[in-house]
């Protein structure tokens, strides 16, 4: 079986938007990104997605975004949809780069393993390290928990700044007591697994894709975790119960849809962790949180990406 590859020469500013659009709207089998900045950080070798520069035959000007589809998919229609989405993102004021789109085909078994050479251990903090299942790694600190991960066809390897901001929020929010977490738009389940490793006792992971459900269940088993449940749904639709923490690493435009749903699913004194917010979109999120009775307790920033920890206003 072959896969159709759609490759877009673009920028990191729209990487997450294209990933979510490809998976959620176009039913892509998988997505992948290659950022020039990662390869230029030679000092990060074996701590992130970095390889020797001599290994790179096709280095992007900024970012190459790849989306993978079944070979029977309508190539021309998909290219047109990506072109329209790119122009939409440009209208938001985001940098779309050259926006050149090319297509090709590859044997699926070749793709399933080729990208693994670029994915290595992420020594995130003294409490957490993200370890691909094919790598052998010993904790750098006695208290460091290992998140073993096989992303498969789901989005989320831990490399992106937005995922790491969300993990920073979880480290801050989870304390040593029985605590429940819902990971909205879980992708590969990395944040759900991180929550369990940090001490959460009951975790629900939601997403709209079957690939995400499979990846989350597989990564839970890979880490011998029994307290993660999965539910295929859009955001918090059809979710029962309340939680101590709501975490969501998704684009601002989708967070705006999530915010009105949160109050019905948050325990008293609960916390909300957001990531995936481009700094240009932050005012919209701040306004919506305020209108829905939340206040921002902590702001985290890395590059142009913003993470937030919010709580319910007492006067609400």
CSV table of C-alpha atoms in Angstrom, one decimal:
chain,number,residue,atom,x,y,z
A,1,UNK,CA,0.0,0.0,0.0
A,2,UNK,CA,1.2,3.5,-0.8
A,3,UNK,CA,0.6,6.8,0.9
A,4,UNK,CA,-0.1,10.2,-0.7
A,5,UNK,CA,2.2,12.8,0.8
A,6,UNK,CA,1.3,16.5,0.7
A,7,UNK,CA,4.3,18.6,1.5
A,8,UNK,CA,3.9,22.3,2.3
A,9,UNK,CA,6.9,24.7,2.5
A,10,UNK,CA,5.6,27.0,5.3
A,11,UNK,CA,6.5,28.5,8.7
A,12,UNK,CA,6.3,27.3,12.3
A,13,UNK,CA,3.5,29.8,13.0
A,14,UNK,CA,1.0,27.7,11.2
A,15,UNK,CA,2.4,24.3,11.9
A,16,UNK,CA,-0.2,23.4,14.6
A,17,UNK,CA,-3.1,24.9,12.7
A,18,UNK,CA,-2.2,22.7,9.6
A,19,UNK,CA,-1.8,19.6,11.8
A,20,UNK,CA,-5.2,20.0,13.4
A,21,UNK,CA,-6.8,20.9,10.1
A,22,UNK,CA,-5.3,17.8,8.4
A,23,UNK,CA,-6.2,15.4,11.1
A,24,UNK,CA,-9.6,16.7,12.2
A,25,UNK,CA,-11.0,18.1,8.9
A,26,UNK,CA,-9.3,16.1,6.2
A,27,UNK,CA,-8.9,12.8,8.0
A,28,UNK,CA,-5.2,12.5,7.3
A,29,UNK,CA,-3.6,9.3,8.3
A,30,UNK,CA,-0.7,11.1,10.0
A,31,UNK,CA,1.2,14.4,10.0
A,32,UNK,CA,4.8,15.4,10.5
A,33,UNK,CA,6.8,18.6,10.6
A,34,UNK,CA,10.5,19.4,10.0
A,35,UNK,CA,11.7,22.7,11.4
A,36,UNK,CA,15.0,24.3,10.4
A,37,UNK,CA,15.5,25.8,13.9
A,38,UNK,CA,15.6,22.3,15.4
A,39,UNK,CA,18.4,21.1,13.1
A,40,UNK,CA,20.4,24.3,13.8
A,41,UNK,CA,20.5,23.7,17.5
A,42,UNK,CA,23.4,21.3,17.4
A,43,UNK,CA,23.8,21.4,21.1
A,44,UNK,CA,20.5,19.6,21.6
A,45,UNK,CA,21.6,16.4,19.8
A,46,UNK,CA,19.9,13.4,21.4
A,47,UNK,CA,17.8,15.7,23.6
A,48,UNK,CA,15.2,16.7,21.0
A,49,UNK,CA,14.5,16.3,17.3
A,50,UNK,CA,18.0,17.2,16.2
A,51,UNK,CA,20.3,15.2,13.9
A,52,UNK,CA,23.7,15.9,12.4
A,53,UNK,CA,23.5,18.5,9.7
A,54,UNK,CA,25.3,16.2,7.3
A,55,UNK,CA,22.3,13.8,7.5
A,56,UNK,CA,19.9,16.4,6.2
A,57,UNK,CA,19.5,16.4,2.4
A,58,UNK,CA,16.5,18.7,2.2
A,59,UNK,CA,16.6,21.4,4.9
A,60,UNK,CA,13.6,23.7,5.0
A,61,UNK,CA,13.9,27.5,4.9
A,62,UNK,CA,11.7,27.5,8.0
A,63,UNK,CA,9.3,24.5,8.2
A,64,UNK,CA,8.2,21.6,6.0
A,65,UNK,CA,4.8,20.3,6.9
A,66,UNK,CA,3.8,16.8,5.7
A,67,UNK,CA,0.3,15.3,5.7
A,68,UNK,CA,-0.2,11.6,4.8
A,69,UNK,CA,-3.3,10.2,3.1
A,70,UNK,CA,-4.5,7.0,1.5
A,71,UNK,CA,-3.2,6.7,-2.1
A,72,UNK,CA,-6.9,6.7,-3.3
A,73,UNK,CA,-7.5,10.1,-1.8
A,74,UNK,CA,-8.3,12.9,-4.3
A,75,UNK,CA,-4.9,14.7,-4.6
A,76,UNK,CA,-6.1,17.8,-6.4
A,77,UNK,CA,-9.0,18.3,-4.0
A,78,UNK,CA,-6.7,18.0,-1.0
A,79,UNK,CA,-4.2,20.5,-2.4
A,80,UNK,CA,-7.0,23.0,-3.1
A,81,UNK,CA,-8.3,22.6,0.5
A,82,UNK,CA,-4.8,23.2,1.9
A,83,UNK,CA,-4.4,26.2,-0.3
A,84,UNK,CA,-7.6,27.7,1.0
A,85,UNK,CA,-6.7,27.0,4.6
A,86,UNK,CA,-3.3,28.6,4.2
A,87,UNK,CA,-4.9,31.8,2.8
A,88,UNK,CA,-7.3,31.7,5.8
A,89,UNK,CA,-4.4,31.6,8.2
A,90,UNK,CA,-2.7,34.4,6.3
A,91,UNK,CA,-5.8,36.4,6.9
A,92,UNK,CA,-5.3,36.0,10.6
A,93,UNK,CA,-1.9,37.7,10.2
A,94,UNK,CA,0.1,34.6,10.5
A,95,UNK,CA,3.3,34.0,8.6
A,96,UNK,CA,2.6,31.3,6.0
A,97,UNK,CA,6.1,31.1,4.5
A,98,UNK,CA,6.5,30.3,0.8
A,99,UNK,CA,3.3,28.2,1.0
A,100,UNK,CA,4.5,26.0,-1.8
A,101,UNK,CA,2.6,22.7,-2.0
A,102,UNK,CA,4.1,19.5,-3.6
A,103,UNK,CA,2.8,16.0,-3.7
A,104,UNK,CA,4.4,12.5,-3.9
A,105,UNK,CA,3.7,8.9,-3.0
A,106,UNK,CA,5.6,6.6,-0.6
A,107,UNK,CA,5.3,3.0,0.6
A,108,UNK,CA,3.6,3.2,4.0
A,109,UNK,CA,6.1,0.9,5.7
A,110,UNK,CA,8.9,3.3,4.7
A,111,UNK,CA,7.2,6.3,6.3
A,112,UNK,CA,6.3,4.4,9.5
A,113,UNK,CA,10.0,4.1,10.4
A,114,UNK,CA,11.9,6.8,8.4
A,115,UNK,CA,10.9,9.6,10.7
A,116,UNK,CA,12.0,7.8,13.8
A,117,UNK,CA,15.7,8.7,13.2
A,118,UNK,CA,14.8,12.3,14.0
A,119,UNK,CA,13.0,11.6,17.2
A,120,UNK,CA,15.1,11.2,20.3
A,121,UNK,CA,14.8,11.5,24.1
A,122,UNK,CA,13.5,14.8,25.4
A,123,UNK,CA,14.9,15.4,28.9
A,124,UNK,CA,12.1,17.8,29.8
A,125,UNK,CA,12.7,18.4,33.5
A,126,UNK,CA,14.0,16.7,36.6
A,127,UNK,CA,10.5,15.2,37.0
A,128,UNK,CA,9.8,14.1,33.4
A,129,UNK,CA,11.6,12.7,30.3
A,130,UNK,CA,9.9,11.7,27.1
A,131,UNK,CA,11.5,8.5,25.7
A,132,UNK,CA,10.6,6.9,22.3
A,133,UNK,CA,9.9,3.3,22.8
A,134,UNK,CA,12.8,2.2,20.6
A,135,UNK,CA,15.4,4.1,22.7
A,136,UNK,CA,17.1,3.0,25.9
A,137,UNK,CA,17.4,5.7,28.5
A,138,UNK,CA,18.2,5.9,32.2
A,139,UNK,CA,16.7,8.7,34.3
A,140,UNK,CA,19.0,11.7,34.8
A,141,UNK,CA,17.5,12.3,38.2
A,142,UNK,CA,16.3,9.8,40.9
A,143,UNK,CA,12.8,11.3,40.8
A,144,UNK,CA,12.5,11.6,37.0
A,145,UNK,CA,9.5,9.7,35.6
A,146,UNK,CA,9.8,8.4,32.0
A,147,UNK,CA,7.0,8.8,29.5
A,148,UNK,CA,7.5,6.1,26.9
A,149,UNK,CA,6.0,7.1,23.7
A,150,UNK,CA,5.1,5.7,20.3
A,151,UNK,CA,3.2,8.5,18.5
A,152,UNK,CA,2.1,6.2,15.7
A,153,UNK,CA,-0.3,8.0,13.4
A,154,UNK,CA,-1.5,10.5,16.1
A,155,UNK,CA,-0.3,14.0,16.5
A,156,UNK,CA,2.0,14.6,19.5
A,157,UNK,CA,5.6,13.6,20.2
A,158,UNK,CA,6.5,16.1,22.9
A,159,UNK,CA,8.9,18.0,20.7
A,160,UNK,CA,6.7,21.0,20.1
A,161,UNK,CA,6.9,24.0,22.4
A,162,UNK,CA,3.1,24.0,23.0
A,163,UNK,CA,3.2,20.4,24.4
A,164,UNK,CA,6.0,21.4,26.7
A,165,UNK,CA,4.2,24.5,28.0
A,166,UNK,CA,1.2,22.3,28.8
A,167,UNK,CA,3.5,19.8,30.7
A,168,UNK,CA,4.9,22.8,32.6
A,169,UNK,CA,1.4,23.7,33.6
A,170,UNK,CA,0.7,20.1,34.7
A,171,UNK,CA,3.8,20.1,36.9
A,172,UNK,CA,2.6,23.2,38.6
A,173,UNK,CA,-1.0,22.1,39.0
A,174,UNK,CA,-0.9,18.5,40.1
A,175,UNK,CA,-0.3,18.1,43.8
A,176,UNK,CA,0.0,15.0,46.0
A,177,UNK,CA,-3.7,14.2,46.5
A,178,UNK,CA,-6.4,12.3,44.6
A,179,UNK,CA,-6.8,14.5,41.5
A,180,UNK,CA,-8.8,14.0,38.3
A,181,UNK,CA,-7.7,15.3,34.9
A,182,UNK,CA,-9.4,15.6,31.5
A,183,UNK,CA,-7.0,15.9,28.5
A,184,UNK,CA,-9.0,17.5,25.7
A,185,UNK,CA,-7.8,16.8,22.2
A,186,UNK,CA,-5.3,14.3,23.6
A,187,UNK,CA,-3.6,13.3,20.3
A,188,UNK,CA,-1.1,10.6,21.1
A,189,UNK,CA,-2.0,10.8,24.8
A,190,UNK,CA,1.2,12.4,25.9
A,191,UNK,CA,-0.4,14.9,28.3
A,192,UNK,CA,-2.7,12.2,29.8
A,193,UNK,CA,0.4,10.0,30.4
A,194,UNK,CA,2.3,12.9,31.9
A,195,UNK,CA,-0.6,13.6,34.2
A,196,UNK,CA,-0.6,10.0,35.4
A,197,UNK,CA,3.2,10.1,35.9
A,198,UNK,CA,2.9,13.3,38.0
A,199,UNK,CA,0.4,11.7,40.3
A,200,UNK,CA,-3.1,12.2,38.9
A,201,UNK,CA,-5.4,9.4,39.9
A,202,UNK,CA,-8.2,9.5,37.3
A,203,UNK,CA,-7.7,10.7,33.8
A,204,UNK,CA,-10.0,11.0,30.8
A,205,UNK,CA,-8.5,11.6,27.3
A,206,UNK,CA,-10.8,12.9,24.6
A,207,UNK,CA,-10.3,13.4,20.9
A,208,UNK,CA,-12.3,13.1,17.6
A,209,UNK,CA,-10.0,10.7,15.8
A,210,UNK,CA,-9.8,6.9,16.0
A,211,UNK,CA,-6.1,7.1,15.5
A,212,UNK,CA,-5.8,9.2,18.7
A,213,UNK,CA,-7.9,6.7,20.7
A,214,UNK,CA,-5.7,3.9,19.5
A,215,UNK,CA,-2.4,5.8,20.2
A,216,UNK,CA,-3.5,6.8,23.7
A,217,UNK,CA,-4.5,3.3,24.6
A,218,UNK,CA,-1.2,1.9,23.3
A,219,UNK,CA,0.9,4.6,25.0
A,220,UNK,CA,-1.0,4.0,28.3
A,221,UNK,CA,-0.2,0.3,28.0
A,222,UNK,CA,3.4,1.0,27.0
A,223,UNK,CA,3.8,2.9,30.3
A,224,UNK,CA,1.8,0.3,32.3
A,225,UNK,CA,-0.8,2.9,33.2
A,226,UNK,CA,-4.3,1.7,34.2
A,227,UNK,CA,-6.0,5.0,35.1
A,228,UNK,CA,-6.5,6.6,31.7
A,229,UNK,CA,-9.9,6.3,30.0
A,230,UNK,CA,-10.5,7.4,26.4
A,231,UNK,CA,-13.6,8.9,24.9
A,232,UNK,CA,-14.1,9.7,21.2
A,233,UNK,CA,-15.9,13.1,21.2
A,234,UNK,CA,-15.5,16.7,20.2
A,235,UNK,CA,-13.9,18.7,23.1
A,236,UNK,CA,-16.2,18.0,26.1
A,237,UNK,CA,-19.3,17.1,24.3
A,238,UNK,CA,-21.1,14.1,25.8
A,239,UNK,CA,-18.5,14.0,28.7
A,240,UNK,CA,-20.0,13.2,32.1
A,241,UNK,CA,-18.7,14.4,35.4
A,242,UNK,CA,-16.4,17.1,36.7
A,243,UNK,CA,-12.6,17.2,37.0
A,244,UNK,CA,-9.9,19.0,39.1
A,245,UNK,CA,-7.9,19.9,36.0
A,246,UNK,CA,-8.9,20.5,32.4
A,247,UNK,CA,-5.8,20.6,30.1
A,248,UNK,CA,-6.0,21.4,26.4
A,249,UNK,CA,-3.1,21.9,23.9
A,250,UNK,CA,-5.1,23.0,20.9
A,251,UNK,CA,-5.4,26.0,18.7
A,252,UNK,CA,-6.9,29.3,20.0
A,253,UNK,CA,-9.8,29.1,17.6
A,254,UNK,CA,-10.8,25.7,19.1
A,255,UNK,CA,-10.1,26.8,22.7
A,256,UNK,CA,-12.7,29.5,22.1
A,257,UNK,CA,-15.2,26.7,21.5
A,258,UNK,CA,-14.1,24.8,24.6
A,259,UNK,CA,-14.2,27.7,27.1
A,260,UNK,CA,-18.0,27.9,27.4
A,261,UNK,CA,-18.1,24.1,28.1
A,262,UNK,CA,-15.6,24.2,31.0
A,263,UNK,CA,-17.7,25.4,34.0
A,264,UNK,CA,-20.0,22.4,33.8
A,265,UNK,CA,-17.0,20.0,33.9
A,266,UNK,CA,-14.7,21.7,36.5
A,267,UNK,CA,-14.7,20.9,40.3
A,268,UNK,CA,-14.7,23.7,42.8
A,269,UNK,CA,-11.2,25.1,43.1
A,270,UNK,CA,-10.3,23.4,39.8
A,271,UNK,CA,-7.7,24.6,37.3
A,272,UNK,CA,-7.5,25.0,33.6
A,273,UNK,CA,-4.3,24.6,31.6
A,274,UNK,CA,-4.2,25.9,28.0
A,275,UNK,CA,-1.5,25.7,25.4
A,276,UNK,CA,-1.3,26.1,21.6
A,277,UNK,CA,-2.0,29.8,21.8
A,278,UNK,CA,-0.1,32.0,19.3
A,279,UNK,CA,0.6,35.3,21.1
A,280,UNK,CA,-1.4,37.2,18.5
A,281,UNK,CA,-4.5,35.2,19.5
A,282,UNK,CA,-4.0,35.7,23.3
A,283,UNK,CA,-6.3,38.7,23.7
A,284,UNK,CA,-9.3,36.7,22.3
A,285,UNK,CA,-8.6,33.9,24.8
A,286,UNK,CA,-8.2,36.3,27.7
A,287,UNK,CA,-11.5,38.0,26.8
A,288,UNK,CA,-13.4,34.7,26.5
A,289,UNK,CA,-12.0,33.4,29.8
A,290,UNK,CA,-13.1,36.6,31.6
A,291,UNK,CA,-16.5,36.6,30.0
A,292,UNK,CA,-17.0,33.0,31.2
A,293,UNK,CA,-15.9,33.6,34.8
A,294,UNK,CA,-12.3,32.6,34.7
A,295,UNK,CA,-9.1,34.5,35.6
A,296,UNK,CA,-5.6,33.8,34.5
A,297,UNK,CA,-3.3,32.7,37.4
A,298,UNK,CA,-0.1,32.0,35.5
A,299,UNK,CA,1.2,32.9,32.0
A,300,UNK,CA,4.0,30.9,30.3
A,301,UNK,CA,5.6,31.8,27.1
A,302,UNK,CA,8.2,30.2,24.8
A,303,UNK,CA,8.9,31.8,21.5
A,304,UNK,CA,5.6,33.0,20.1
A,305,UNK,CA,3.6,30.3,21.9
A,306,UNK,CA,1.7,31.0,25.2
A,307,UNK,CA,0.5,28.7,27.9
A,308,UNK,CA,-2.0,29.6,30.6
A,309,UNK,CA,-3.2,28.3,33.9
A,310,UNK,CA,-6.6,29.7,34.8
A,311,UNK,CA,-8.9,29.4,37.8
A,312,UNK,CA,-12.6,30.2,38.5
A,313,UNK,CA,-13.2,33.7,39.8
A,314,UNK,CA,-14.8,33.6,43.3
A,315,UNK,CA,-17.2,36.4,42.4
A,316,UNK,CA,-18.6,34.5,39.4
